[in-house]
Amino acid sequence: GENVEQHPSTLSVQEGDSAVIKCTYSDSASNYFPWYKQELGKRPQLIIDIRSNVGEKKDQRIAVTLNKTAKHFSLHITETQPEDSAVYFCAASIQATGGSYIPTFGRGTSLIVHP
Amino acid sequence: NAGVTQTPKFRILKIGQSMTLQCTQDMNHNYMYWYRQDPGMGLKLIYYSVGAGITDKGEVPNGYNVSRSTTEDFPLRLELAAPSQTSVYFCASSYVTGTGRQETQYFGPGTRLLVL
């Protein structure tokens, strides 16, 4: 099955700095890569996603890049703000045996933005 | 749209008791999922369903059962609760097209379960 590694597990930055979170995946057939933000005590919510036919996608201060050859994808947050503090999860989705599409999640990165 | 709803929000169980976690979505999504999240850990898939009447095991199915009799509802049953099942449980749903295009996965608010 798919295996997703996420680094770092904790990331501490000053307000205004950039933050980068990296994920690697094992199965080259993975074709959908979402990123979720989970605030303390809340549910995970999608913040951005990218598909295997695209190399980069941007939405205001958030961007995601995908390198299919190296099988890694990254989340970039620019001009970080204290409200960006949360746990971020990456996921890679593949068509499993039987034809179902199931995402595999990384273990999460706790981002702390210091004012 | 209410999205994905879950009940209860919090529950304490004694070892050996059973309970059902309820999950409902009103977005006409075909896929539904149950995850558990332990402190400081990621999301582990317990069971999933690709449509009414079809369910399959995820990564950690032992001690749980599911059913999907309608598109909207996907209850998770815990039989003979054990302390190892203390966790936060999230239900989620998404739409996957016939050509395999996966759309956004939406999560419910979670159920916090404590087994003592």
PDB file of C-alpha atoms in Angstrom:
ATOM      1  CA  GLY A   1       0.000   0.000   0.000  1.00  0.00           C
ATOM      2  CA  GLU A   2       0.858   3.687  -0.036  1.00  0.00           C
ATOM      3  CA  ASN A   3       3.235   5.132   2.570  1.00  0.00           C
ATOM      4  CA  VAL A   4       3.410   8.871   3.267  1.00  0.00           C
ATOM      5  CA  GLU A   5       6.257  10.414   5.260  1.00  0.00           C
ATOM      6  CA  GLN A   6       5.886  13.996   6.529  1.00  0.00           C
ATOM      7  CA  HIS A   7       8.603  16.312   7.862  1.00  0.00           C
ATOM      8  CA  PRO A   8       9.200  18.088  10.116  1.00  0.00           C
ATOM      9  CA  SER A   9       6.962  16.945  12.953  1.00  0.00           C
ATOM     10  CA  THR A  10       7.232  20.385  14.573  1.00  0.00           C
ATOM     11  CA  LEU A  11       8.027  23.725  12.953  1.00  0.00           C
ATOM     12  CA  SER A  12       8.471  26.959  14.866  1.00  0.00           C
ATOM     13  CA  VAL A  13       8.715  30.280  12.975  1.00  0.00           C
ATOM     14  CA  GLN A  14       8.463  33.984  13.646  1.00  0.00           C
ATOM     15  CA  GLU A  15       5.480  35.907  12.331  1.00  0.00           C
ATOM     16  CA  GLY A  16       6.151  37.022   8.789  1.00  0.00           C
ATOM     17  CA  ASP A  17       8.585  34.217   8.004  1.00  0.00           C
ATOM     18  CA  SER A  18       7.879  31.454   5.503  1.00  0.00           C
ATOM     19  CA  ALA A  19       7.128  27.854   6.461  1.00  0.00           C
ATOM     20  CA  VAL A  20       7.725  24.749   4.351  1.00  0.00           C
ATOM     21  CA  ILE A  21       6.393  21.274   5.093  1.00  0.00           C
ATOM     22  CA  LYS A  22       7.504  18.321   2.985  1.00  0.00           C
ATOM     23  CA  CYS A  23       5.923  14.957   2.253  1.00  0.00           C
ATOM     24  CA  THR A  24       7.140  11.946   0.324  1.00  0.00           C
ATOM     25  CA  TYR A  25       5.031   9.110  -0.997  1.00  0.00           C
ATOM     26  CA  SER A  26       5.914   5.610  -2.098  1.00  0.00           C
ATOM     27  CA  ASP A  27       3.494   4.670  -4.896  1.00  0.00           C
ATOM     28  CA  SER A  28       4.043   6.383  -8.229  1.00  0.00           C
ATOM     29  CA  ALA A  29       0.383   5.730  -9.122  1.00  0.00           C
ATOM     30  CA  SER A  30      -0.817   8.249  -6.513  1.00  0.00           C
ATOM     31  CA  ASN A  31      -2.676  11.004  -8.317  1.00  0.00           C
ATOM     32  CA  TYR A  32      -4.259  13.342  -5.769  1.00  0.00           C
ATOM     33  CA  PHE A  33      -2.460  15.222  -2.988  1.00  0.00           C
ATOM     34  CA  PRO A  34      -4.525  17.270  -0.515  1.00  0.00           C
ATOM     35  CA  TRP A  35      -3.318  19.291   2.471  1.00  0.00           C
ATOM     36  CA  TYR A  36      -5.423  19.731   5.614  1.00  0.00           C
ATOM     37  CA  LYS A  37      -5.213  22.180   8.508  1.00  0.00           C
ATOM     38  CA  GLN A  38      -6.420  21.095  11.921  1.00  0.00           C
ATOM     39  CA  GLU A  39      -6.741  23.659  14.692  1.00  0.00           C
ATOM     40  CA  LEU A  40      -6.709  22.464  18.270  1.00  0.00           C
ATOM     41  CA  GLY A  41      -9.895  20.577  19.099  1.00  0.00           C
ATOM     42  CA  LYS A  42     -11.319  21.050  15.607  1.00  0.00           C
ATOM     43  CA  ARG A  43     -11.823  18.911  12.544  1.00  0.00           C
ATOM     44  CA  PRO A  44      -9.296  18.743   9.671  1.00  0.00           C
ATOM     45  CA  GLN A  45     -10.177  21.098   6.816  1.00  0.00           C
ATOM     46  CA  LEU A  46      -8.830  21.143   3.285  1.00  0.00           C
ATOM     47  CA  ILE A  47      -6.650  24.164   2.546  1.00  0.00           C
ATOM     48  CA  ILE A  48      -5.227  23.273  -0.855  1.00  0.00           C
ATOM     49  CA  ASP A  49      -4.833  20.263  -3.110  1.00  0.00           C
ATOM     50  CA  ILE A  50      -2.916  19.331  -6.254  1.00  0.00           C
ATOM     51  CA  ARG A  51      -3.377  16.635  -8.864  1.00  0.00           C
ATOM     52  CA  SER A  52      -0.698  14.615 -10.584  1.00  0.00           C
ATOM     53  CA  ASN A  53      -0.989  16.514 -13.877  1.00  0.00           C
ATOM     54  CA  VAL A  54      -0.017  19.832 -12.230  1.00  0.00           C
ATOM     55  CA  GLY A  55       3.385  20.877 -10.833  1.00  0.00           C
ATOM     56  CA  GLU A  56       2.396  23.847  -8.709  1.00  0.00           C
ATOM     57  CA  LYS A  57      -0.729  25.498  -7.344  1.00  0.00           C
ATOM     58  CA  LYS A  58      -1.094  28.717  -5.388  1.00  0.00           C
ATOM     59  CA  ASP A  59      -3.864  30.273  -3.326  1.00  0.00           C
ATOM     60  CA  GLN A  60      -2.936  33.621  -1.776  1.00  0.00           C
ATOM     61  CA  ARG A  61      -0.229  32.898   0.855  1.00  0.00           C
ATOM     62  CA  ILE A  62      -0.370  29.132   0.381  1.00  0.00           C
ATOM     63  CA  ALA A  63       1.252  27.126  -2.385  1.00  0.00           C
ATOM     64  CA  VAL A  64       1.843  23.453  -3.057  1.00  0.00           C
ATOM     65  CA  THR A  65       4.475  21.951  -5.345  1.00  0.00           C
ATOM     66  CA  LEU A  66       4.613  18.405  -6.686  1.00  0.00           C
ATOM     67  CA  ASN A  67       7.647  16.545  -8.002  1.00  0.00           C
ATOM     68  CA  LYS A  68       6.359  13.297  -9.483  1.00  0.00           C
ATOM     69  CA  THR A  69       9.805  12.029 -10.429  1.00  0.00           C
ATOM     70  CA  ALA A  70      11.094  12.340  -6.870  1.00  0.00           C
ATOM     71  CA  LYS A  71       7.684  11.435  -5.400  1.00  0.00           C
ATOM     72  CA  HIS A  72       7.506  14.367  -3.058  1.00  0.00           C
ATOM     73  CA  PHE A  73       5.245  17.356  -2.549  1.00  0.00           C
ATOM     74  CA  SER A  74       5.527  20.400  -0.331  1.00  0.00           C
ATOM     75  CA  LEU A  75       3.340  23.011   1.327  1.00  0.00           C
ATOM     76  CA  HIS A  76       4.639  26.575   1.362  1.00  0.00           C
ATOM     77  CA  ILE A  77       3.128  29.266   3.584  1.00  0.00           C
ATOM     78  CA  THR A  78       4.450  32.792   3.136  1.00  0.00           C
ATOM     79  CA  GLU A  79       4.094  35.768   5.485  1.00  0.00           C
ATOM     80  CA  THR A  80       2.992  33.516   8.327  1.00  0.00           C
ATOM     81  CA  GLN A  81       0.532  34.832  10.893  1.00  0.00           C
ATOM     82  CA  PRO A  82      -0.297  33.584  14.418  1.00  0.00           C
ATOM     83  CA  GLU A  83      -3.605  32.222  13.124  1.00  0.00           C
ATOM     84  CA  ASP A  84      -1.631  29.862  10.869  1.00  0.00           C
ATOM     85  CA  SER A  85      -0.626  27.961  14.021  1.00  0.00           C
ATOM     86  CA  ALA A  86      -2.162  24.479  13.695  1.00  0.00           C
ATOM     87  CA  VAL A  87      -1.357  20.917  12.722  1.00  0.00           C
ATOM     88  CA  TYR A  88      -1.011  20.372   8.980  1.00  0.00           C
ATOM     89  CA  PHE A  89      -1.529  16.978   7.343  1.00  0.00           C
ATOM     90  CA  CYS A  90      -0.563  15.904   3.875  1.00  0.00           C
ATOM     91  CA  ALA A  91      -2.195  12.981   2.092  1.00  0.00           C
ATOM     92  CA  ALA A  92      -1.671  10.960  -1.066  1.00  0.00           C
ATOM     93  CA  SER A  93      -4.542   9.180  -2.735  1.00  0.00           C
ATOM     94  CA  ILE A  94      -4.303   6.115  -4.869  1.00  0.00           C
ATOM     95  CA  GLN A  95      -6.695   3.706  -6.492  1.00  0.00           C
ATOM     96  CA  ALA A  96      -6.610   0.720  -4.168  1.00  0.00           C
ATOM     97  CA  THR A  97      -7.216  -2.937  -5.018  1.00  0.00           C
ATOM     98  CA  GLY A  98     -10.851  -3.245  -6.033  1.00  0.00           C
ATOM     99  CA  GLY A  99     -10.949   0.206  -7.583  1.00  0.00           C
ATOM    100  CA  SER A 100     -11.569   2.376  -4.499  1.00  0.00           C
ATOM    101  CA  TYR A 101      -9.741   5.679  -4.017  1.00  0.00           C
ATOM    102  CA  ILE A 102      -8.337   5.920  -0.515  1.00  0.00           C
ATOM    103  CA  PRO A 103      -6.109   8.682   0.869  1.00  0.00           C
ATOM    104  CA  THR A 104      -3.150   7.858   3.106  1.00  0.00           C
ATOM    105  CA  PHE A 105      -2.241  10.595   5.587  1.00  0.00           C
ATOM    106  CA  GLY A 106       1.103  11.759   6.882  1.00  0.00           C
ATOM    107  CA  ARG A 107       1.575  12.011  10.640  1.00  0.00           C
ATOM    108  CA  GLY A 108       1.202  15.764  10.726  1.00  0.00           C
ATOM    109  CA  THR A 109       3.320  18.861  11.333  1.00  0.00           C
ATOM    110  CA  SER A 110       2.651  21.135  14.271  1.00  0.00           C
ATOM    111  CA  LEU A 111       3.279  24.683  13.046  1.00  0.00           C
ATOM    112  CA  ILE A 112       3.821  27.344  15.708  1.00  0.00           C
ATOM    113  CA  VAL A 113       3.943  30.973  14.612  1.00  0.00           C
ATOM    114  CA  HIS A 114       5.381  33.285  17.251  1.00  0.00           C
ATOM    115  CA  PRO A 115       4.091  36.897  17.250  1.00  0.00           C
TER     116      PRO A 115
ATOM    117  CA  ASN B   1     -26.114  22.130   3.991  1.00  0.00           C
ATOM    118  CA  ALA B   2     -25.123  20.782   7.399  1.00  0.00           C
ATOM    119  CA  GLY B   3     -22.200  18.909   5.802  1.00  0.00           C
ATOM    120  CA  VAL B   4     -21.002  15.965   7.895  1.00  0.00           C
ATOM    121  CA  THR B   5     -22.537  15.595  11.343  1.00  0.00           C
ATOM    122  CA  GLN B   6     -21.561  13.215  14.125  1.00  0.00           C
ATOM    123  CA  THR B   7     -23.149  12.203  17.418  1.00  0.00           C
ATOM    124  CA  PRO B   8     -22.342  12.054  20.250  1.00  0.00           C
ATOM    125  CA  LYS B   9     -19.639  14.690  20.768  1.00  0.00           C
ATOM    126  CA  PHE B  10     -18.227  12.971  23.833  1.00  0.00           C
ATOM    127  CA  ARG B  11     -18.814   9.646  25.530  1.00  0.00           C
ATOM    128  CA  ILE B  12     -17.361   7.669  28.412  1.00  0.00           C
ATOM    129  CA  LEU B  13     -17.630   3.890  28.164  1.00  0.00           C
ATOM    130  CA  LYS B  14     -16.774   1.160  30.595  1.00  0.00           C
ATOM    131  CA  ILE B  15     -14.623  -1.730  29.415  1.00  0.00           C
ATOM    132  CA  GLY B  16     -16.791  -4.305  27.671  1.00  0.00           C
ATOM    133  CA  GLN B  17     -19.642  -1.934  26.830  1.00  0.00           C
ATOM    134  CA  SER B  18     -20.798  -1.354  23.268  1.00  0.00           C
ATOM    135  CA  MET B  19     -21.907   1.760  21.441  1.00  0.00           C
ATOM    136  CA  THR B  20     -22.641   3.169  18.008  1.00  0.00           C
ATOM    137  CA  LEU B  21     -21.140   6.386  16.684  1.00  0.00           C
ATOM    138  CA  GLN B  22     -23.483   8.072  14.254  1.00  0.00           C
ATOM    139  CA  CYS B  23     -22.440   9.869  11.072  1.00  0.00           C
ATOM    140  CA  THR B  24     -24.623  11.583   8.492  1.00  0.00           C
ATOM    141  CA  GLN B  25     -23.807  13.631   5.405  1.00  0.00           C
ATOM    142  CA  ASP B  26     -26.191  15.660   3.259  1.00  0.00           C
ATOM    143  CA  MET B  27     -23.918  16.306   0.260  1.00  0.00           C
ATOM    144  CA  ASN B  28     -24.868  13.158  -1.687  1.00  0.00           C
ATOM    145  CA  HIS B  29     -21.288  11.921  -1.468  1.00  0.00           C
ATOM    146  CA  ASN B  30     -20.630   8.346  -2.509  1.00  0.00           C
ATOM    147  CA  TYR B  31     -17.541   7.760  -0.335  1.00  0.00           C
ATOM    148  CA  MET B  32     -17.641   7.782   3.460  1.00  0.00           C
ATOM    149  CA  TYR B  33     -14.848   7.049   5.918  1.00  0.00           C
ATOM    150  CA  TRP B  34     -14.179   6.492   9.600  1.00  0.00           C
ATOM    151  CA  TYR B  35     -10.850   7.551  11.088  1.00  0.00           C
ATOM    152  CA  ARG B  36      -9.396   7.515  14.552  1.00  0.00           C
ATOM    153  CA  GLN B  37      -6.902  10.076  15.754  1.00  0.00           C
ATOM    154  CA  ASP B  38      -4.782   9.395  18.809  1.00  0.00           C
ATOM    155  CA  PRO B  39      -2.995  12.280  20.603  1.00  0.00           C
ATOM    156  CA  GLY B  40      -0.181  13.700  18.503  1.00  0.00           C
ATOM    157  CA  MET B  41      -0.809  11.203  15.762  1.00  0.00           C
ATOM    158  CA  GLY B  42      -2.230  11.303  12.307  1.00  0.00           C
ATOM    159  CA  LEU B  43      -5.467   9.872  10.994  1.00  0.00           C
ATOM    160  CA  LYS B  44      -5.802   6.117  10.775  1.00  0.00           C
ATOM    161  CA  LEU B  45      -8.516   4.666   8.548  1.00  0.00           C
ATOM    162  CA  ILE B  46     -10.828   2.214  10.284  1.00  0.00           C
ATOM    163  CA  TYR B  47     -13.440   1.444   7.602  1.00  0.00           C
ATOM    164  CA  TYR B  48     -14.679   3.055   4.431  1.00  0.00           C
ATOM    165  CA  SER B  49     -17.597   2.767   2.046  1.00  0.00           C
ATOM    166  CA  VAL B  50     -17.804   3.576  -1.668  1.00  0.00           C
ATOM    167  CA  GLY B  51     -21.577   3.512  -1.753  1.00  0.00           C
ATOM    168  CA  ALA B  52     -24.704   2.182  -0.079  1.00  0.00           C
ATOM    169  CA  GLY B  53     -24.340  -1.508   0.711  1.00  0.00           C
ATOM    170  CA  ILE B  54     -20.557  -1.573   0.177  1.00  0.00           C
ATOM    171  CA  THR B  55     -18.003  -1.363   2.987  1.00  0.00           C
ATOM    172  CA  ASP B  56     -14.368  -2.341   3.321  1.00  0.00           C
ATOM    173  CA  LYS B  57     -11.676  -2.493   5.982  1.00  0.00           C
ATOM    174  CA  GLY B  58      -9.072   0.186   6.420  1.00  0.00           C
ATOM    175  CA  GLU B  59      -5.793   0.086   8.313  1.00  0.00           C
ATOM    176  CA  VAL B  60      -7.172  -0.561  11.845  1.00  0.00           C
ATOM    177  CA  PRO B  61     -10.567  -2.355  11.635  1.00  0.00           C
ATOM    178  CA  ASN B  62     -10.253  -4.734  14.596  1.00  0.00           C
ATOM    179  CA  GLY B  63     -12.879  -4.124  17.282  1.00  0.00           C
ATOM    180  CA  TYR B  64     -15.173  -2.141  14.978  1.00  0.00           C
ATOM    181  CA  ASN B  65     -18.014  -2.776  12.546  1.00  0.00           C
ATOM    182  CA  VAL B  66     -19.844  -0.585  10.052  1.00  0.00           C
ATOM    183  CA  SER B  67     -22.855  -0.647   7.817  1.00  0.00           C
ATOM    184  CA  ARG B  68     -24.069   1.598   5.000  1.00  0.00           C
ATOM    185  CA  SER B  69     -27.724   1.064   4.278  1.00  0.00           C
ATOM    186  CA  THR B  70     -28.249   4.563   2.841  1.00  0.00           C
ATOM    187  CA  THR B  71     -26.103   7.122   1.030  1.00  0.00           C
ATOM    188  CA  GLU B  72     -26.402   9.532   3.958  1.00  0.00           C
ATOM    189  CA  ASP B  73     -25.600   7.387   7.011  1.00  0.00           C
ATOM    190  CA  PHE B  74     -22.472   5.472   7.994  1.00  0.00           C
ATOM    191  CA  PRO B  75     -22.602   4.329  11.650  1.00  0.00           C
ATOM    192  CA  LEU B  76     -19.573   2.862  13.413  1.00  0.00           C
ATOM    193  CA  ARG B  77     -20.199   0.143  15.974  1.00  0.00           C
ATOM    194  CA  LEU B  78     -17.805  -0.597  18.842  1.00  0.00           C
ATOM    195  CA  GLU B  79     -18.295  -4.003  20.391  1.00  0.00           C
ATOM    196  CA  LEU B  80     -16.703  -4.854  23.761  1.00  0.00           C
ATOM    197  CA  ALA B  81     -14.943  -1.523  24.263  1.00  0.00           C
ATOM    198  CA  ALA B  82     -11.297  -1.627  25.338  1.00  0.00           C
ATOM    199  CA  PRO B  83      -9.010   1.137  26.725  1.00  0.00           C
ATOM    200  CA  SER B  84      -7.041   0.985  23.445  1.00  0.00           C
ATOM    201  CA  GLN B  85     -10.125   2.391  21.708  1.00  0.00           C
ATOM    202  CA  THR B  86      -9.858   5.656  23.627  1.00  0.00           C
ATOM    203  CA  SER B  87      -9.454   8.172  20.821  1.00  0.00           C
ATOM    204  CA  VAL B  88     -11.103  10.886  18.771  1.00  0.00           C
ATOM    205  CA  TYR B  89     -13.182   9.478  15.933  1.00  0.00           C
ATOM    206  CA  PHE B  90     -13.760  11.427  12.745  1.00  0.00           C
ATOM    207  CA  CYS B  91     -16.235  10.579  10.044  1.00  0.00           C
ATOM    208  CA  ALA B  92     -15.614  12.005   6.575  1.00  0.00           C
ATOM    209  CA  SER B  93     -17.206  11.959   3.150  1.00  0.00           C
ATOM    210  CA  SER B  94     -16.175  12.792  -0.388  1.00  0.00           C
ATOM    211  CA  TYR B  95     -17.274  12.425  -3.978  1.00  0.00           C
ATOM    212  CA  VAL B  96     -15.306  10.336  -6.431  1.00  0.00           C
ATOM    213  CA  THR B  97     -16.388  10.440 -10.051  1.00  0.00           C
ATOM    214  CA  GLY B  98     -16.774   7.429 -12.283  1.00  0.00           C
ATOM    215  CA  THR B  99     -13.423   8.285 -13.907  1.00  0.00           C
ATOM    216  CA  GLY B 100     -11.644   8.356 -10.551  1.00  0.00           C
ATOM    217  CA  ARG B 101     -11.440  12.114  -9.970  1.00  0.00           C
ATOM    218  CA  GLN B 102     -11.416  12.676  -6.243  1.00  0.00           C
ATOM    219  CA  GLU B 103     -13.063  15.753  -4.815  1.00  0.00           C
ATOM    220  CA  THR B 104     -12.632  17.418  -1.419  1.00  0.00           C
ATOM    221  CA  GLN B 105     -12.926  15.225   1.661  1.00  0.00           C
ATOM    222  CA  TYR B 106     -15.122  16.826   4.351  1.00  0.00           C
ATOM    223  CA  PHE B 107     -14.799  15.868   7.989  1.00  0.00           C
ATOM    224  CA  GLY B 108     -17.339  15.793  10.778  1.00  0.00           C
ATOM    225  CA  PRO B 109     -16.666  17.544  14.117  1.00  0.00           C
ATOM    226  CA  GLY B 110     -15.461  14.348  15.781  1.00  0.00           C
ATOM    227  CA  THR B 111     -16.502  12.158  18.694  1.00  0.00           C
ATOM    228  CA  ARG B 112     -14.222  12.011  21.721  1.00  0.00           C
ATOM    229  CA  LEU B 113     -14.397   8.553  23.300  1.00  0.00           C
ATOM    230  CA  LEU B 114     -12.929   7.573  26.643  1.00  0.00           C
ATOM    231  CA  VAL B 115     -12.927   3.907  27.678  1.00  0.00           C
ATOM    232  CA  LEU B 116     -12.296   3.275  31.352  1.00  0.00           C
TER     233      LEU B 116
END
